[in-house]
Amino acid sequence: MSDPDPQQSMEALASPRVRAQLDEDLSPRRLALRRIAAANRLLIEDMVGTQVDPGDLDAVADELEALGERFRHDRPRSTYEGMAEAAMAGGAIEAFFDHSPLIGLANPLAPPIRIEMGEELVTGRVTFGAVYEGPPGCVHGGFVAAAFDEVLGTAQTYSGAPGMTARLKVDYRSPTPLHVPLVIEGRFTRREGRKIFTEGRILDGDTVTAEAEGLFVTIDPTKFRELAEGFDRRIAGDQADDA
Ligand SMILES: CCCCCCCCCCCCCC(=O)SCCNC(=O)CCNC(=O)[C@H](O)C(C)(C)COP(=O)(O)OP(=O)(O)OC[C@H]1O[C@@H](n2cnc3c(N)ncnc32)[C@H](O)[C@@H]1OP(=O)(O)O
């Protein structure tokens, strides 16, 4: 496999993550989807430990089920649908990052992490709410790992030939608190052939709550297309089974 053009890789993978979080030049559809996600995110957060009167809970469930009907799909979906075509046509790839489960402003599951890219350092800023709770008052360790995957996944783009996560090692140093602004730092440290090494840490003020090392392996960009095509084939197969 020939090395991807570094400039093209950065354009394709790194900056769209950052551009995706700007509020500039948004279509009315993207703006509305972000509003819906923000309302949904707040709803999910507020549901934790809700004080709604027990006698009203069934009525609330009825309302939510009715609302859910408006979003119902006839088949499983992928947020990457149409991405390859958009990339080829010079379309706005960043719109797809709106749906990322970690940074996506149009994804209610995303905390969301706000990403900044400096010359050598990626900084993620996030406040995890109650919905991410593991130990009392603290972030679930799986979400700590997921946050590292996203921030180190961004840092690896400094290699010029980004790839997929092959290995992620997390050291949990002290409990990571909920409801507190956290800083997640990520650095690209070195590249050996297709292997890209990164490291990072999570800071609560001056306290390091977790450290991580991530290994990424450069892949041929067409692998993303193959993954998308595999998804389409699975869905087509499921629909044929249902017919
Ligand atoms: C159209 C535009 C599209 C844009 C899309 C934007 C998408 C954004 C997506 C955001 C995504 C966000 C991020 C996500 O969430 S990525 C999601 C999580 N990651 C995955 O699902 C990856 C699954 N794994 C794989 O697909 C393959 O295993 C990969 C591709 C990683 C490597 O398989 P491949 O067959 O290619 O390579 P290889 O096996 O010959 O290995 C090569 C070298 O690497 C070394 N090695 C490998 N594994 C390990 C390991 N565990 N520990 C230590 N070393 C390991 C190996 O020894 C060898 O070294 P050496 O012997 O050469 O020294």
Short mmCIF file of C-alpha atoms and ligand atoms in Angstrom, two decimals:
data_model
loop_
_atom_site.label_atom_id
_atom_site.label_comp_id
_atom_site.label_asym_id
_atom_site.label_seq_id
_atom_site.Cartn_x
_atom_site.Cartn_y
_atom_site.Cartn_z
CA MET A 1 0.00 0.00 0.00
CA SER A 2 1.40 3.45 -0.86
CA ASP A 3 1.47 6.07 1.90
CA PRO A 4 -1.55 8.39 1.74
CA ASP A 5 -0.81 12.03 0.87
CA PRO A 6 -0.40 13.64 4.34
CA GLN A 7 -2.10 16.88 3.33
CA GLN A 8 -5.06 15.00 1.89
CA SER A 9 -5.31 12.81 5.00
CA MET A 10 -5.36 15.83 7.28
CA GLU A 11 -8.02 17.46 5.14
CA ALA A 12 -10.08 14.30 5.07
CA LEU A 13 -9.84 13.27 8.71
CA ALA A 14 -8.48 15.88 11.09
CA SER A 15 -9.80 19.32 10.37
CA PRO A 16 -13.39 18.19 9.64
CA ARG A 17 -13.63 17.14 13.29
CA VAL A 18 -12.80 20.66 14.38
CA ARG A 19 -14.78 22.35 11.62
CA ALA A 20 -17.76 20.15 12.49
CA GLN A 21 -17.99 21.86 15.86
CA LEU A 22 -18.04 25.41 14.54
CA ASP A 23 -21.36 27.15 14.27
CA GLU A 24 -20.54 28.68 10.90
CA ASP A 25 -22.33 28.13 7.60
CA LEU A 26 -24.76 25.57 8.96
CA SER A 27 -27.66 24.50 6.79
CA PRO A 28 -31.10 24.87 8.39
CA ARG A 29 -31.23 21.05 8.56
CA ARG A 30 -27.93 20.77 10.48
CA LEU A 31 -28.99 23.56 12.84
CA ALA A 32 -32.33 21.87 13.53
CA LEU A 33 -30.70 18.44 14.05
CA ARG A 34 -28.31 20.01 16.58
CA ARG A 35 -31.22 21.63 18.41
CA ILE A 36 -33.09 18.32 18.50
CA ALA A 37 -29.98 16.53 19.80
CA ALA A 38 -29.38 19.19 22.47
CA ALA A 39 -32.97 18.90 23.69
CA ASN A 40 -32.72 15.11 23.62
CA ARG A 41 -29.38 15.17 25.49
CA LEU A 42 -30.89 17.35 28.20
CA LEU A 43 -33.91 15.08 28.41
CA ILE A 44 -31.76 11.98 28.88
CA GLU A 45 -29.63 13.77 31.51
CA ASP A 46 -32.69 15.02 33.39
CA MET A 47 -34.26 11.56 33.34
CA VAL A 48 -31.53 10.31 35.66
CA GLY A 49 -33.05 10.46 39.14
CA THR A 50 -36.18 12.14 37.80
CA GLN A 51 -38.57 13.68 40.29
CA VAL A 52 -41.60 13.23 38.00
CA ASP A 53 -44.56 12.09 40.08
CA PRO A 54 -44.76 8.25 39.85
CA GLY A 55 -48.42 8.61 38.80
CA ASP A 56 -47.36 10.68 35.77
CA LEU A 57 -44.62 8.37 34.50
CA ASP A 58 -46.90 6.34 32.21
CA ALA A 59 -48.27 9.53 30.64
CA VAL A 60 -44.73 10.75 30.02
CA ALA A 61 -43.85 7.39 28.45
CA ASP A 62 -46.90 7.73 26.14
CA GLU A 63 -45.70 11.17 25.02
CA LEU A 64 -42.17 9.95 24.36
CA GLU A 65 -43.38 6.90 22.42
CA ALA A 66 -45.58 9.16 20.25
CA LEU A 67 -42.63 11.47 19.58
CA GLY A 68 -40.44 8.47 18.79
CA GLU A 69 -42.87 7.47 16.02
CA ARG A 70 -41.89 10.63 14.11
CA PHE A 71 -38.26 9.50 13.94
CA ARG A 72 -38.87 5.80 13.27
CA HIS A 73 -36.85 4.20 10.43
CA ASP A 74 -37.85 1.28 8.28
CA ARG A 75 -34.32 -0.15 8.57
CA PRO A 76 -31.08 0.26 10.57
CA ARG A 77 -29.10 3.28 9.41
CA SER A 78 -25.44 4.33 9.27
CA THR A 79 -24.43 7.96 9.65
CA TYR A 80 -21.77 7.34 6.97
CA GLU A 81 -24.36 6.81 4.25
CA GLY A 82 -23.43 9.04 1.35
CA MET A 83 -20.08 10.01 2.90
CA ALA A 84 -17.87 8.60 0.17
CA GLU A 85 -19.94 10.39 -2.46
CA ALA A 86 -19.80 13.64 -0.50
CA ALA A 87 -16.01 13.34 -0.22
CA MET A 88 -15.62 12.67 -3.94
CA ALA A 89 -17.83 15.64 -4.78
CA GLY A 90 -15.92 17.95 -2.43
CA GLY A 91 -18.97 17.98 -0.16
CA ALA A 92 -19.03 18.92 3.48
CA ILE A 93 -17.53 15.86 5.21
CA GLU A 94 -17.73 17.63 8.55
CA ALA A 95 -21.50 17.22 8.52
CA PHE A 96 -20.89 13.52 9.19
CA PHE A 97 -18.90 14.29 12.32
CA ASP A 98 -22.08 15.92 13.66
CA HIS A 99 -23.16 12.32 14.36
CA SER A 100 -20.05 11.13 16.21
CA PRO A 101 -20.97 9.48 19.54
CA LEU A 102 -18.21 11.49 21.27
CA ILE A 103 -18.02 14.88 19.53
CA GLY A 104 -21.21 15.00 17.46
CA LEU A 105 -23.37 18.02 18.18
CA ALA A 106 -26.27 16.29 16.42
CA ASN A 107 -25.85 13.08 18.46
CA PRO A 108 -27.63 13.16 21.83
CA LEU A 109 -25.36 10.39 23.15
CA ALA A 110 -22.28 12.59 22.68
CA PRO A 111 -21.32 14.46 25.91
CA PRO A 112 -20.11 16.23 23.54
CA ILE A 113 -16.32 16.63 23.69
CA ARG A 114 -15.14 19.94 22.18
CA ILE A 115 -11.95 19.41 20.20
CA GLU A 116 -9.18 21.94 19.61
CA MET A 117 -6.05 21.20 17.61
CA GLY A 118 -2.88 23.11 18.44
CA GLU A 119 0.46 22.76 16.67
CA GLU A 120 1.27 19.53 18.51
CA LEU A 121 -1.43 19.04 21.12
CA VAL A 122 -5.06 18.04 20.82
CA THR A 123 -7.22 19.36 23.63
CA GLY A 124 -10.65 17.94 24.33
CA ARG A 125 -12.93 19.78 26.73
CA VAL A 126 -15.88 17.99 28.27
CA THR A 127 -18.17 17.88 31.27
CA PHE A 128 -19.70 14.44 31.76
CA GLY A 129 -23.24 14.48 33.16
CA ALA A 130 -25.12 12.01 35.35
CA VAL A 131 -25.94 9.76 32.43
CA TYR A 132 -22.23 8.73 32.26
CA GLU A 133 -22.02 7.77 35.94
CA GLY A 134 -20.08 4.66 36.98
CA PRO A 135 -18.82 4.82 40.57
CA PRO A 136 -20.87 7.29 42.65
CA GLY A 137 -20.33 10.80 41.30
CA CYS A 138 -17.70 9.59 38.82
CA VAL A 139 -17.41 8.85 35.11
CA HIS A 140 -17.81 5.20 34.07
CA GLY A 141 -14.43 3.79 33.03
CA GLY A 142 -15.73 2.75 29.62
CA PHE A 143 -16.58 6.35 28.78
CA VAL A 144 -13.14 7.45 29.98
CA ALA A 145 -11.65 4.98 27.47
CA ALA A 146 -14.02 6.15 24.73
CA ALA A 147 -12.99 9.77 25.33
CA PHE A 148 -9.35 8.78 24.96
CA ASP A 149 -10.10 6.89 21.74
CA GLU A 150 -11.59 10.06 20.24
CA VAL A 151 -8.89 12.48 21.40
CA LEU A 152 -5.96 10.16 20.61
CA GLY A 153 -7.72 9.29 17.35
CA THR A 154 -7.54 12.99 16.52
CA ALA A 155 -3.90 13.29 17.71
CA GLN A 156 -2.82 10.44 15.42
CA THR A 157 -3.79 12.57 12.42
CA TYR A 158 -0.60 14.60 13.09
CA SER A 159 1.21 11.54 11.71
CA GLY A 160 -0.10 12.49 8.28
CA ALA A 161 -1.39 8.96 7.65
CA PRO A 162 -4.15 8.25 10.17
CA GLY A 163 -5.64 4.84 10.74
CA MET A 164 -7.77 2.79 13.09
CA THR A 165 -7.32 2.10 16.78
CA ALA A 166 -5.43 -1.17 17.22
CA ARG A 167 -4.72 -0.97 20.96
CA LEU A 168 -5.76 1.37 23.75
CA LYS A 169 -4.19 1.16 27.22
CA VAL A 170 -5.78 3.18 30.02
CA ASP A 171 -4.36 3.75 33.51
CA TYR A 172 -7.06 4.99 35.85
CA ARG A 173 -5.14 7.11 38.37
CA SER A 174 -7.96 8.63 40.39
CA PRO A 175 -11.74 8.75 39.97
CA THR A 176 -12.82 11.08 37.15
CA PRO A 177 -15.57 13.34 38.51
CA LEU A 178 -18.94 14.06 36.89
CA HIS A 179 -20.26 17.61 36.43
CA VAL A 180 -16.75 19.10 36.35
CA PRO A 181 -15.03 20.63 33.29
CA LEU A 182 -12.29 18.21 32.29
CA VAL A 183 -9.40 18.63 29.88
CA ILE A 184 -8.30 15.67 27.77
CA GLU A 185 -4.90 16.03 26.15
CA GLY A 186 -3.67 13.92 23.26
CA ARG A 187 -0.28 13.82 21.53
CA PHE A 188 1.18 12.01 18.55
CA THR A 189 4.55 10.68 19.74
CA ARG A 190 6.03 8.67 16.86
CA ARG A 191 5.38 6.59 13.77
CA GLU A 192 7.00 3.26 12.89
CA GLY A 193 5.91 2.17 9.44
CA ARG A 194 2.12 1.84 9.63
CA LYS A 195 2.12 2.00 13.45
CA ILE A 196 1.23 5.36 15.00
CA PHE A 197 1.90 5.91 18.69
CA THR A 198 -0.02 8.41 20.81
CA GLU A 199 -0.43 9.25 24.47
CA GLY A 200 -2.79 11.33 26.53
CA ARG A 201 -4.16 12.25 29.91
CA ILE A 202 -7.29 13.57 31.55
CA LEU A 203 -7.01 16.53 33.89
CA ASP A 204 -9.42 17.69 36.57
CA GLY A 205 -7.66 20.97 37.32
CA ASP A 206 -4.13 19.89 38.24
CA THR A 207 -5.15 16.32 39.07
CA VAL A 208 -4.43 13.64 36.47
CA THR A 209 -7.36 11.25 36.66
CA ALA A 210 -6.31 8.92 33.83
CA GLU A 211 -3.51 8.36 31.35
CA ALA A 212 -3.57 6.44 28.10
CA GLU A 213 -1.44 5.12 25.28
CA GLY A 214 -3.03 4.48 21.93
CA LEU A 215 -1.67 2.52 18.99
CA PHE A 216 -3.23 3.25 15.61
CA VAL A 217 -2.49 1.42 12.39
CA THR A 218 -2.58 3.30 9.11
CA ILE A 219 -5.11 1.81 6.75
CA ASP A 220 -5.88 2.31 3.13
CA PRO A 221 -8.73 4.88 3.09
CA THR A 222 -10.70 2.53 0.87
CA LYS A 223 -11.12 0.32 3.98
CA PHE A 224 -13.73 2.82 5.22
CA ARG A 225 -15.58 2.39 1.95
CA GLU A 226 -15.40 -1.42 2.35
CA LEU A 227 -16.81 -1.12 5.88
CA ALA A 228 -19.69 1.01 4.56
CA GLU A 229 -20.34 -1.45 1.72
CA GLY A 230 -20.31 -4.35 4.20
CA PHE A 231 -22.94 -2.53 6.25
CA ASP A 232 -25.10 -2.01 3.15
CA ARG A 233 -24.80 -5.73 2.28
CA ARG A 234 -25.79 -6.79 5.82
CA ILE A 235 -28.84 -4.51 5.74
CA ALA A 236 -29.83 -5.76 2.28
CA GLY A 237 -29.50 -9.34 3.60
CA ASP A 238 -31.64 -8.59 6.66
CA GLN A 239 -34.32 -7.00 4.50
CA ALA A 240 -34.36 -10.00 2.17
CA ASP A 241 -34.74 -12.26 5.25
CA ASP A 242 -37.68 -10.13 6.44
CA ALA A 243 -39.44 -10.23 3.07
C1 LIG B 1 -14.45 8.47 2.56
C2 LIG B 1 -13.86 9.24 3.69
C3 LIG B 1 -13.93 8.33 4.94
C4 LIG B 1 -13.58 9.11 6.25
C5 LIG B 1 -13.91 8.26 7.44
C6 LIG B 1 -13.66 8.96 8.76
C7 LIG B 1 -13.85 7.95 9.80
C8 LIG B 1 -13.46 8.39 11.18
C9 LIG B 1 -13.36 7.16 12.00
C10 LIG B 1 -13.07 7.47 13.44
C11 LIG B 1 -12.54 6.22 14.10
C12 LIG B 1 -12.19 6.50 15.52
C13 LIG B 1 -11.31 5.39 16.04
C14 LIG B 1 -12.07 4.12 16.19
O1 LIG B 1 -12.98 4.03 16.96
S1 LIG B 1 -11.57 2.81 15.26
C15 LIG B 1 -12.63 1.49 15.86
C16 LIG B 1 -11.89 0.53 16.73
N1 LIG B 1 -10.90 -0.17 15.98
C17 LIG B 1 -11.18 -1.20 15.17
O2 LIG B 1 -12.29 -1.61 15.01
C18 LIG B 1 -9.99 -1.81 14.46
C19 LIG B 1 -10.16 -3.31 14.31
N2 LIG B 1 -8.90 -3.89 13.88
C20 LIG B 1 -8.54 -3.88 12.58
O3 LIG B 1 -9.32 -3.51 11.70
C21 LIG B 1 -7.15 -4.34 12.26
O4 LIG B 1 -6.66 -5.15 13.30
C22 LIG B 1 -6.14 -3.16 12.03
C23 LIG B 1 -6.62 -2.30 10.85
C24 LIG B 1 -6.01 -2.27 13.29
C25 LIG B 1 -4.75 -3.71 11.73
O5 LIG B 1 -4.90 -4.73 10.79
P1 LIG B 1 -3.97 -4.81 9.48
O6 LIG B 1 -4.22 -6.14 8.87
O7 LIG B 1 -4.18 -3.61 8.64
O8 LIG B 1 -2.50 -4.70 10.07
P2 LIG B 1 -1.61 -5.84 10.74
O9 LIG B 1 -2.40 -6.80 11.56
O10 LIG B 1 -0.72 -6.40 9.66
O11 LIG B 1 -0.72 -4.98 11.76
C26 LIG B 1 0.14 -3.94 11.31
C27 LIG B 1 1.16 -3.70 12.41
O12 LIG B 1 0.46 -3.28 13.62
C28 LIG B 1 0.71 -4.20 14.68
N3 LIG B 1 -0.52 -4.39 15.47
C29 LIG B 1 -1.78 -4.56 14.98
N4 LIG B 1 -2.65 -4.67 16.01
C30 LIG B 1 -1.94 -4.59 17.14
C31 LIG B 1 -2.26 -4.62 18.51
N5 LIG B 1 -3.54 -4.79 18.94
N6 LIG B 1 -1.28 -4.49 19.41
C32 LIG B 1 0.00 -4.30 19.02
N7 LIG B 1 0.39 -4.24 17.72
C33 LIG B 1 -0.58 -4.39 16.81
C34 LIG B 1 1.12 -5.52 14.00
O13 LIG B 1 1.91 -6.32 14.88
C35 LIG B 1 1.92 -4.97 12.83
O14 LIG B 1 3.18 -4.53 13.32
P3 LIG B 1 4.51 -4.95 12.57
O15 LIG B 1 4.54 -6.45 12.61
O16 LIG B 1 4.39 -4.40 11.19
O17 LIG B 1 5.61 -4.30 13.37
#
